[in-house]
Short mmCIF file of C-alpha atoms and ligand atoms in Angstrom, two decimals:
data_model
loop_
_atom_site.label_atom_id
_atom_site.label_comp_id
_atom_site.label_asym_id
_atom_site.label_seq_id
_atom_site.Cartn_x
_atom_site.Cartn_y
_atom_site.Cartn_z
CA MET F 9 72.12 109.16 115.02
CA THR F 10 74.15 109.98 111.90
CA LYS F 11 77.92 109.92 112.47
CA LYS F 12 80.13 112.44 110.74
CA VAL F 13 83.13 110.74 109.17
CA GLY F 14 86.27 112.09 107.52
CA VAL F 15 89.07 110.29 105.67
CA ALA F 16 92.76 111.14 106.14
CA GLY F 17 94.80 109.87 103.18
CA CYS F 18 93.17 109.41 99.77
CA GLY F 19 95.64 107.07 98.08
CA ALA F 20 94.96 103.46 97.10
CA LEU F 21 92.96 102.49 100.20
CA GLY F 22 91.53 105.89 101.12
CA THR F 23 90.02 106.11 97.64
CA ILE F 24 88.09 102.85 98.21
CA VAL F 25 86.71 104.27 101.47
CA CYS F 26 85.92 107.70 99.99
CA LYS F 27 84.08 106.14 97.02
CA ALA F 28 81.92 104.05 99.39
CA LEU F 29 81.14 107.09 101.56
CA GLN F 30 80.44 109.24 98.50
CA LYS F 31 78.02 106.58 97.20
CA GLY F 32 76.38 106.57 100.63
CA LEU F 33 76.78 104.45 103.75
CA THR F 34 73.70 104.32 105.96
CA GLY F 35 74.29 106.14 109.22
CA TYR F 36 77.25 108.18 108.02
CA GLU F 37 77.71 111.68 106.68
CA PHE F 38 80.93 112.13 104.68
CA VAL F 39 82.27 115.48 105.87
CA GLY F 40 85.80 115.86 104.54
CA VAL F 41 89.17 114.46 103.56
CA SER F 42 92.77 115.35 104.29
CA ASP F 43 95.36 114.69 101.60
CA LEU F 44 98.45 116.31 100.11
CA THR F 45 96.81 116.13 96.68
CA THR F 46 93.41 117.60 95.80
CA PRO F 47 91.09 114.59 95.68
CA ASP F 48 87.64 115.19 94.22
CA PHE F 49 85.09 113.42 96.38
CA GLY F 50 82.71 116.34 96.73
CA VAL F 51 83.90 117.20 100.26
CA PRO F 52 86.47 119.76 101.46
CA ASN F 53 90.19 118.92 101.78
CA LEU F 54 91.09 119.96 105.33
CA SER F 55 94.01 119.98 107.73
CA PHE F 56 94.13 117.14 110.29
CA ASP F 57 92.91 119.55 113.01
CA GLU F 58 90.03 120.80 110.87
CA LEU F 59 89.08 117.25 109.80
CA ALA F 60 89.00 116.06 113.41
CA SER F 61 86.92 119.07 114.41
CA VAL F 62 84.15 118.42 111.83
CA SER F 63 84.16 114.59 112.27
CA ASP F 64 82.93 112.19 114.95
CA MET F 65 85.27 109.57 113.51
CA VAL F 66 88.33 109.91 111.26
CA VAL F 67 89.40 107.03 109.01
CA GLU F 68 93.19 106.82 108.73
CA CYS F 69 94.69 105.69 105.37
CA LEU F 70 98.08 107.46 105.60
CA PRO F 71 101.73 106.41 105.50
CA ALA F 72 102.64 105.13 108.99
CA LYS F 73 105.03 107.98 109.74
CA VAL F 74 102.23 110.57 109.42
CA VAL F 75 99.81 108.74 111.73
CA PRO F 76 101.06 110.26 115.05
CA GLU F 77 100.27 113.76 113.75
CA LEU F 78 96.73 112.70 112.82
CA ALA F 79 96.28 110.80 116.10
CA LYS F 80 97.28 113.94 118.02
CA ALA F 81 94.60 116.02 116.26
CA VAL F 82 91.90 113.35 116.65
CA PHE F 83 92.51 112.36 120.27
CA ALA F 84 93.07 115.94 121.49
CA GLN F 85 89.49 116.58 120.32
CA ASP F 86 88.17 113.35 121.91
CA LYS F 87 87.15 111.92 118.52
CA ASP F 88 87.43 108.30 117.30
CA LEU F 89 90.16 107.05 114.96
CA LEU F 90 89.56 104.08 112.63
CA MET F 91 93.08 102.97 111.78
CA ILE F 92 94.41 100.92 108.87
CA SER F 93 98.17 101.48 109.46
CA ALA F 94 98.45 99.17 112.47
CA CYS F 95 102.27 99.28 112.26
CA ALA F 96 102.10 102.91 113.40
CA TYR F 97 100.66 101.79 116.75
CA LEU F 98 103.75 99.64 117.36
CA LEU F 99 106.25 102.14 115.96
CA TYR F 100 104.97 105.24 117.78
CA PRO F 101 104.15 104.47 121.44
CA GLU F 102 102.97 108.07 121.88
CA ILE F 103 99.77 107.05 120.04
CA ASP F 104 98.91 104.72 122.92
CA GLU F 105 99.51 107.55 125.42
CA MET F 106 97.32 109.93 123.38
CA VAL F 107 94.40 107.46 123.30
CA LYS F 108 94.60 106.83 127.03
CA GLU F 109 94.37 110.57 127.74
CA SER F 110 91.41 110.96 125.37
CA LYS F 111 87.72 110.07 125.42
CA GLY F 112 88.16 108.95 121.81
CA ARG F 113 88.56 105.33 120.72
CA LEU F 114 91.26 103.73 118.60
CA LEU F 115 89.75 101.06 116.35
CA VAL F 116 91.92 98.94 114.06
CA THR F 117 90.36 97.18 111.07
CA SER F 118 91.19 93.61 110.02
CA GLY F 119 92.83 95.08 106.91
CA ALA F 120 94.23 92.54 104.49
CA LEU F 121 94.07 89.68 106.99
CA SER F 122 91.59 86.85 107.49
CA GLY F 123 90.81 84.90 110.64
CA LEU F 124 91.02 87.71 113.21
CA ASP F 125 87.47 87.00 114.39
CA ALA F 126 88.58 83.57 115.63
CA VAL F 127 91.83 84.99 117.06
CA SER F 128 89.84 87.51 119.12
CA ALA F 129 87.59 84.72 120.38
CA LEU F 130 90.52 82.47 121.31
CA GLN F 131 92.22 85.40 123.04
CA CYS F 132 89.33 85.34 125.53
CA ALA F 133 90.60 81.88 126.62
CA SER F 134 94.31 81.43 125.95
CA ILE F 135 96.76 81.69 123.06
CA ASP F 136 100.13 79.92 123.24
CA SER F 137 101.64 80.92 119.90
CA ALA F 138 100.94 83.12 116.88
CA ILE F 139 102.81 83.02 113.58
CA ILE F 140 102.16 84.95 110.39
CA ALA F 141 103.85 84.34 107.04
CA SER F 142 103.39 87.08 104.43
CA THR F 143 104.37 86.60 100.79
CA LYS F 144 104.49 89.27 98.10
CA GLN F 145 106.16 89.94 94.78
CA PRO F 146 109.69 91.35 95.42
CA LYS F 147 108.61 94.73 94.00
CA GLY F 148 106.10 95.01 96.86
CA PHE F 149 109.04 95.46 99.27
CA LYS F 150 110.69 98.29 97.34
CA GLY F 151 111.89 101.07 99.65
CA ALA F 152 111.45 99.07 102.90
CA PRO F 153 114.04 100.06 105.55
CA PHE F 154 115.18 96.42 105.98
CA ILE F 155 115.80 96.01 102.24
CA LYS F 156 117.97 99.14 102.25
CA GLN F 157 119.83 98.26 105.49
CA MET F 158 120.64 94.72 104.35
CA GLY F 159 121.55 95.85 100.82
CA ILE F 160 119.12 93.33 99.32
CA ASN F 161 118.70 93.68 95.55
CA ILE F 162 115.07 92.67 95.08
CA ASP F 163 115.51 92.44 91.30
CA GLU F 164 117.89 89.49 91.89
CA ILE F 165 115.28 87.39 93.73
CA VAL F 166 114.29 84.66 91.26
CA GLU F 167 112.59 82.15 93.58
CA LYS F 168 110.54 82.18 96.78
CA THR F 169 112.92 83.55 99.43
CA LEU F 170 112.57 84.14 103.20
CA ILE F 171 113.83 87.70 103.62
CA PHE F 172 112.90 88.34 107.27
CA LYS F 173 112.09 86.36 110.41
CA GLY F 174 111.47 87.99 113.77
CA ASN F 175 108.81 89.34 116.10
CA ALA F 176 106.08 91.81 115.10
CA PHE F 177 107.90 94.77 116.70
CA ASP F 178 111.04 94.21 114.63
CA ALA F 179 108.95 93.42 111.54
CA ALA F 180 107.12 96.77 111.86
CA LYS F 181 110.47 98.62 111.98
CA ALA F 182 111.82 96.60 109.05
CA PHE F 183 108.73 96.74 106.79
CA PRO F 184 106.39 99.51 108.03
CA ALA F 185 104.34 99.48 104.82
CA ASN F 186 104.15 95.68 104.48
CA VAL F 187 103.42 94.06 107.82
CA ASN F 188 100.37 95.94 109.09
CA VAL F 189 98.68 92.55 109.15
CA ALA F 190 101.30 91.26 111.61
CA ALA F 191 100.81 94.32 113.81
CA THR F 192 97.03 93.80 113.74
CA LEU F 193 97.40 90.09 114.58
CA SER F 194 99.64 91.01 117.52
CA MET F 195 97.07 93.51 118.81
CA ALA F 196 94.24 90.96 118.53
CA GLY F 197 96.32 88.12 119.96
CA ILE F 198 99.38 87.85 122.21
CA GLY F 199 101.19 91.13 121.58
CA PRO F 200 104.09 92.17 119.34
CA GLU F 201 106.95 90.49 121.24
CA LYS F 202 105.37 87.03 121.11
CA THR F 203 103.92 87.24 117.58
CA GLN F 204 106.35 85.68 115.11
CA VAL F 205 106.58 87.04 111.56
CA GLU F 206 108.03 85.61 108.37
CA VAL F 207 108.32 87.81 105.27
CA TRP F 208 108.74 86.03 101.93
CA ALA F 209 109.47 87.50 98.51
CA ASP F 210 108.24 85.39 95.59
CA PRO F 211 108.49 86.56 91.97
CA ASN F 212 106.07 83.81 90.93
CA VAL F 213 103.20 84.76 93.24
CA ALA F 214 100.28 86.67 91.73
CA GLY F 215 98.98 88.44 94.82
CA ASN F 216 99.75 89.26 98.45
CA THR F 217 99.33 86.18 100.64
CA HIS F 218 99.06 86.07 104.43
CA GLU F 219 98.85 82.83 106.42
CA ILE F 220 98.37 82.76 110.17
CA THR F 221 98.74 79.84 112.56
CA VAL F 222 97.48 80.60 116.05
CA LYS F 223 97.43 77.89 118.71
CA GLY F 224 95.66 77.97 122.04
CA GLY F 225 94.08 75.74 124.66
CA SER F 226 90.84 75.10 122.80
CA SER F 227 91.68 75.67 119.12
CA THR F 228 94.28 75.82 116.40
CA ILE F 229 93.47 78.54 113.87
CA ILE F 230 94.99 78.30 110.41
CA SER F 231 93.84 80.98 108.01
CA ARG F 232 95.19 81.99 104.62
CA VAL F 233 94.15 84.85 102.38
CA GLU F 234 95.31 85.58 98.82
CA ASN F 235 94.73 89.22 97.95
CA GLN F 236 94.88 91.19 94.74
CA PRO F 237 97.33 94.08 95.17
CA ASP F 238 95.81 97.51 94.60
CA PRO F 239 96.66 98.58 91.02
CA SER F 240 97.83 101.99 92.27
CA ASN F 241 99.95 100.61 95.15
CA PRO F 242 101.29 97.01 94.91
CA LYS F 243 102.28 97.13 98.61
CA SER F 244 98.59 97.35 99.57
CA SER F 245 95.77 94.86 99.06
CA MET F 246 92.35 96.13 98.06
CA LEU F 247 90.77 93.96 100.79
CA ALA F 248 92.26 96.34 103.37
CA GLY F 249 90.19 99.20 101.93
CA TYR F 250 87.06 97.05 101.91
CA SER F 251 87.76 96.10 105.56
CA VAL F 252 87.29 99.76 106.53
CA VAL F 253 83.99 99.95 104.66
CA ALA F 254 82.88 96.70 106.34
CA ALA F 255 83.89 98.04 109.77
CA LEU F 256 81.87 101.22 109.22
CA LYS F 257 78.85 99.16 108.14
CA LYS F 258 79.10 96.76 111.11
CA MET F 259 79.24 99.64 113.57
CA ASN F 260 75.89 100.87 112.31
CA GLU F 261 73.89 97.80 111.28
CA GLN F 262 70.97 96.58 113.37
CA ILE F 263 71.82 92.99 112.43
CA ALA F 264 75.54 92.29 112.07
CA VAL F 265 78.07 89.45 112.21
CA ILE F 266 80.81 90.89 114.41
N1 NAD V 17 96.13 96.94 107.72
C1 NAD V 17 96.40 96.43 106.54
O1 NAD V 17 96.18 95.26 106.28
C2 NAD V 17 96.99 97.30 105.47
C3 NAD V 17 97.06 96.82 104.17
C4 NAD V 17 97.59 97.63 103.20
C5 NAD V 17 98.07 98.89 103.52
N2 NAD V 17 98.00 99.33 104.80
C6 NAD V 17 98.50 100.66 105.18
O2 NAD V 17 97.50 101.61 104.85
C7 NAD V 17 98.11 102.88 104.63
C8 NAD V 17 97.57 103.48 103.33
O3 NAD V 17 97.93 102.64 102.26
P1 NAD V 17 97.72 103.12 100.75
O4 NAD V 17 98.07 101.95 99.90
O5 NAD V 17 96.39 103.74 100.59
O6 NAD V 17 98.87 104.23 100.64
P2 NAD V 17 99.04 105.32 99.50
O7 NAD V 17 100.48 105.67 99.48
O8 NAD V 17 98.40 104.88 98.24
O9 NAD V 17 98.22 106.59 100.04
C9 NAD V 17 98.66 107.42 101.10
C10 NAD V 17 97.97 108.77 100.95
O10 NAD V 17 98.34 109.58 102.07
C11 NAD V 17 98.52 110.91 101.60
N3 NAD V 17 99.41 111.61 102.53
C12 NAD V 17 100.72 111.40 102.77
N4 NAD V 17 101.19 112.26 103.69
C13 NAD V 17 100.14 113.05 104.04
C14 NAD V 17 99.98 114.15 104.94
N5 NAD V 17 101.00 114.61 105.68
N6 NAD V 17 98.77 114.73 105.04
C15 NAD V 17 97.72 114.29 104.30
N7 NAD V 17 97.81 113.25 103.41
C16 NAD V 17 99.00 112.64 103.30
C17 NAD V 17 99.13 110.75 100.21
O11 NAD V 17 98.92 111.91 99.46
C18 NAD V 17 98.37 109.53 99.69
O12 NAD V 17 97.21 109.94 98.98
C19 NAD V 17 99.62 102.63 104.63
O13 NAD V 17 100.19 102.95 105.88
C20 NAD V 17 99.71 101.13 104.40
O14 NAD V 17 100.90 100.59 104.91
C21 NAD V 17 97.45 98.58 105.77
#
């Protein structure tokens, strides 16, 4: 059965998803978008309520602070939400309450991270520790609450510098647009309190790098990904957009690696 899908947020990542849907993804009908601008993907630009009403599943590619409003519209109508802004799930506990009162599902994509397949498998046995180290160019952290609170001048960072160390909860508050990968790892693994996060700024790094080390009874998982930042938003990696497209494909394919 064809699933009707809408996209909320047509910035750097949403555009990747919209282009794939516009080109055609087997099993999906692209029914609409919701954005503050007027994106031209051949489908109507709707309010969150309208988008949820015409969709079976809504793909979220919004700033984290807008996600609760979308989640409210989607879950009140018992629809599914495919989420990219995993930080929003940690920052706004009301999203969890909304899902639990709904028949809809909350699905989070792997985003810019690698190795989550193995983390999910190990989680079925036991995980003792989970650490993620994320490294970006200093400009990728511009506007982050932690940078403002600590009065850090990112233009003065001339070598690789550890700018934050803490758990995934505190990391989400400090860098809501940068540590979605840490939030996703915490959801797949041992939760936000136990997941340790390091945020590094490095003026000499070309892309956005994430390295996870997850240890459990039967395995040690070490995975590292080096991503190209999206040209229109250096905070985001293009791989995160492709992860949504891959998730949509997997949910529909007769033969899939899941
Ligand atoms: N999970 C991951 O690995 C990962 C990786 C990168 C980015 N992200 C997250 O994905 C999200 C999208 O990232 P992006 O780079 O595409 O951001 P972006 O800023 O390029 O795009 C956001 C879009 O949302 C739209 N928007 C904002 N407020 C809106 C509202 N009230 N109603 C409708 N539209 C609204 C904007 O117009 C814009 O087009 C961000 O939260 C980002 O932190 C997640």
